[in-house]
Each structure stands twice: as structure tokens, then as C-alpha cells.
C-alpha angles and dihedrals in degrees: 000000000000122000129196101200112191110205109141113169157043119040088239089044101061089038087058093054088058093085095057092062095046085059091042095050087046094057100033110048096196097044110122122167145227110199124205100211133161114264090249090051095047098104096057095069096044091066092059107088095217098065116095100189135009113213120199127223117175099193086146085062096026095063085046090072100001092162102050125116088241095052093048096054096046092052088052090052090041095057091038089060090045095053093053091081129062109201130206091225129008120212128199102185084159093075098189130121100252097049091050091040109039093026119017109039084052093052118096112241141054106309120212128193149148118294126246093265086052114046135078093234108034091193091066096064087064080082095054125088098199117034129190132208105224116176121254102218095069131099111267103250090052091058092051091044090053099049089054095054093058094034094063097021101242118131108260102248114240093224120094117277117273122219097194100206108096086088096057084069100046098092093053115045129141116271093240086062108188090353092113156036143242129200120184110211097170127097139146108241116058094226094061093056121098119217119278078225089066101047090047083057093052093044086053090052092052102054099089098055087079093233129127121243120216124207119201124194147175116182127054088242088051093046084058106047077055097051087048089044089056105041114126087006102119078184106059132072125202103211132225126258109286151191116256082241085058092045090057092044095059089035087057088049100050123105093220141343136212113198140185106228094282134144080255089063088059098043079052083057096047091053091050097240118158100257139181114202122206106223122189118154096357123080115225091200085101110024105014120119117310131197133031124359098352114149134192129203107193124197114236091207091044092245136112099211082067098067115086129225089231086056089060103042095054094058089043097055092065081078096047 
């Protein structure tokens, strides 16, 4: 049995879709699986087992520029790629316009989403032909779960979802192997950062475990709020650029991570990595960490400039 998922953005996003598959794949012993992702995205359904291609989309470049020659011919290659196959079951777990419109309605095959009650864009559900009624009040991922469950007719298992991906790392991580930290200070939106002032705290509180910290970045402004986050820390590393699949391998190493609310935080989840997330304005109730040893420390007042570092490091020393 052969599966387009359409899942396109963001990085928590499509690491929320992992768990579905692995219950697919458990209850239906030929699936196997093609993924439409973002380009920036491609790497994260690679690392599921169950999944057969990645294809690429780049809508975030493509409306930059929608007109363009360029544009025009890589969307044509794109939907040419995505019309080879024809699949048993489409599903749009994505549930925007854009997806149903520009992706899923052009796919061959049956194609399944949320109803109209259900789903973030009614008007999307107008390009599915089955379309399924999955509460709102329920964590992401069990939404997603569920939609795949009645989408392809298997019983929706009682355990906690499984990524599936931790093992994909195994074989590579870093020789110092839990004898570190990361914390992962870096996230789009101002009001879900937390103060320089704070994580220098907590860098402070840490030194005299004895163990490394690791600070990942992306962006140059981000490179140098780690730089200033380290300075006078012996301790502490600010990391090279890396690819998103580096990223993962010193995140699966790692002893513990503190995160911002940040796709990172997510990818820490799927690799099952004792975590403690940083939450202001968001609530984690929906789309907070899910699975083993994954930990929120929520602001009263909804802001981060409210949690201590002392806070933090309390709930971080039961891992060290």
C-alpha cells in the first residue's frame, strides 16, 4: 500500500506527523510512504523508516517570486514528480489552503482530510474526498494520529505515539556521548525568548556539574546572542553552522536540553531526550512536548521574563 502524506511546514509540525506512520506501518505491514515537505524540511522524513521518497515543494520561496520564470518551471517539475505515482490513499494532514489547493487536489489517489468543523482553513476541506471529523481539544500529534487511523481504517493504538527516529541517530553520536547540555536559546517570535540575563544565570548554575553546554544557532543574529551567552563560560561552546541532520545528532547525544518554544524543542522530543521547554505567551496544553521525559515550565504572568533561572535549573538537575 502506497501513501502521499502532505505535511509541508513547520519544523514541529512535520515532526509531529512522525508518530502517525509509525502506527500506520505497525497495522498495515506493506504501507510504505511518499512525503510532500518543504525543502527546508526535506531531511526530517527521511529519518522514519517507513517512508519510501521525499519529495520537495518550496511554496515559502516560490510566493516570493510566484511569477518568475523560475518559479514557474520548478513548479512544473514539482507537480510533474508528484503525478508519477498513483497512491492508494492521499493525505493532507496539513489542512491549509494552499496545501489542498497547490498539492493535494493535484495528486492521483483518494485524498483524505479534516472537515470543515475540524480543520484550521474550511475552505480547504472543498479538495478532499473523505473527510474526517477529529476533535480540536486534543494534542497535535493525536489529531494527526487520529486522522490517519480513519484515513487508512486501522484502530487508533492506546500507547503514546512513537517518532521512530531516535534510532537513526544511534550509530553517530558524539564521542562524548551524555556528557553535555544543549540549550537552545534561539526562536522566531520576541516574546518566546527568554533574557540573555536568564540563560547566563543558568550557565552560571550549571558550571559546577562538570558538564559541557552546547549552543546551537542559525541565523548570524543568533550566532551572536550565543557568542554573548557564552562569553567568560570555559564551559560552554558555541557550535558551527550546521545542517538540521547535525543539529539532531548533537541534540540525541546530549544529557538534557532547555529550550525556548522552538521547532528544536520538538526535534529534542522526537529523539526522546529529557527536555525542559520555556513557555510565555504560548500554552503548551496543544502543541507543547510530547513523549518521555518532556517537561514545561509555564509563566503565570505569560511572560518569559517571569521564569527564573533557578526555576530552571532545579527541574534540570534531576538529569544530572
Amino acid at each position: 500500500m502506497r501513501v502521499l502524506v502532505v505535511k509541508t511546514s513547520s519544523m514541529g509540525d512535520v515532526l509531529h506527523t512522525l508518530p502517525a506512520l509509525t502506527d500506520a506501518a505497525n497495522n498495515i505491514s506493506d504501507i510504505t510512504f511518499d512525503w510532500v515537505v518543504e525543502e527546508n524540511f526535506a531531511q526530517i522524513p527521511s529519518w522514519h523508516y517507513a517512508v519510501n521518497n521525499v519529495i520537495p515543494v518550496a511554496i515559502r520561496r516560490w510566493r516570493k517570486s510566484w511569477f518568475s520564470k523560475n518559479t514557474r518551471q520548478e513548479h512544473h517539475a514539482f507537480i510533474q514528480t508528484l503525478r508519477q505515482q498513483e497512491y492508494d490513499c492521499i493525505i493532507d494532514a496539513q489542512g491549509l489552503i494552499k496545501s489542498a489547493f497547490l498539492i493535494t487536489r493535484k495528486a492521483r489517489g483518494i485524498k483524505h482530510g479534516l472537515d470543515r468543523q475540524s480543520i484550521k482553513e474550511p475552505i480547504a476541506s472543498w479538495f478532499y474526498d473523505v473527510k474526517h471529523a477529529i476533535p480540536k481539544q486534543m494534542h497535535a500529534i493525536e489529531r494527526v494520529r487520529m486522522l490517519f487511523a480513519q484515513s487508512l481504517q486501522y484502530p487508533l493504538p492506546d500507547s503514546m505515539g512513537d517518532y521512530a527516529i531516535a534510532r537513526h541517530f544511534l550509530s553517530s553520536l558524539p564521542s562524548d556521548n551524555q556528557q553535555y547540555l544543549v540549550f537552545l536559546h534561539a526562536t522566531t517570535r520576541d516574546e518566546k525568548h527568554w533574557t540573555e540575563e536568564a540563560w547566563r544565570k543558568l550557565i552560571k548554575l550549571t558550571e559546577a556539574t562538570g558538564l559541557k553546554i552546547k549552543l546551537p544557532w542559525g541565523a548570524e543574529h543568533e550566532q551572536q546572542r550565543a557568542i554573548r551567552l557564552a562569553q567568560g563560560f570555559k564551559h560552554v561552546e558555541v557550535l558551527p553552522k550546521l545542517s538540521l541532520s547535525d543539529v539532531a545528532t548533537i541534540i540525541a547525544g546530549a544529557k538534557a536540553v532547555v529550550s525556548v518554544d522552538t521547532g528544536l524543542s520538538h526535534l529534542t522530543a522526537a529523539l526522546d531526550r529529557p527536555n525542559i521547554t520555556l513557555f510565555g505567551e504560548t500554552d503548551p496544553k496543544l502543541i507543547g512536548g510530547y513523549g518521555k521525559n518532556q517537561f514545561s515550565i509555564i509563566s503565570p504572568e505569560k511572560s518569559m521574563r517571569t521564569i527564573q533561572a533557578e526555576q530552571v535549573y532545579q527541574q534540570l538537575a534531576q538529569f544530572l
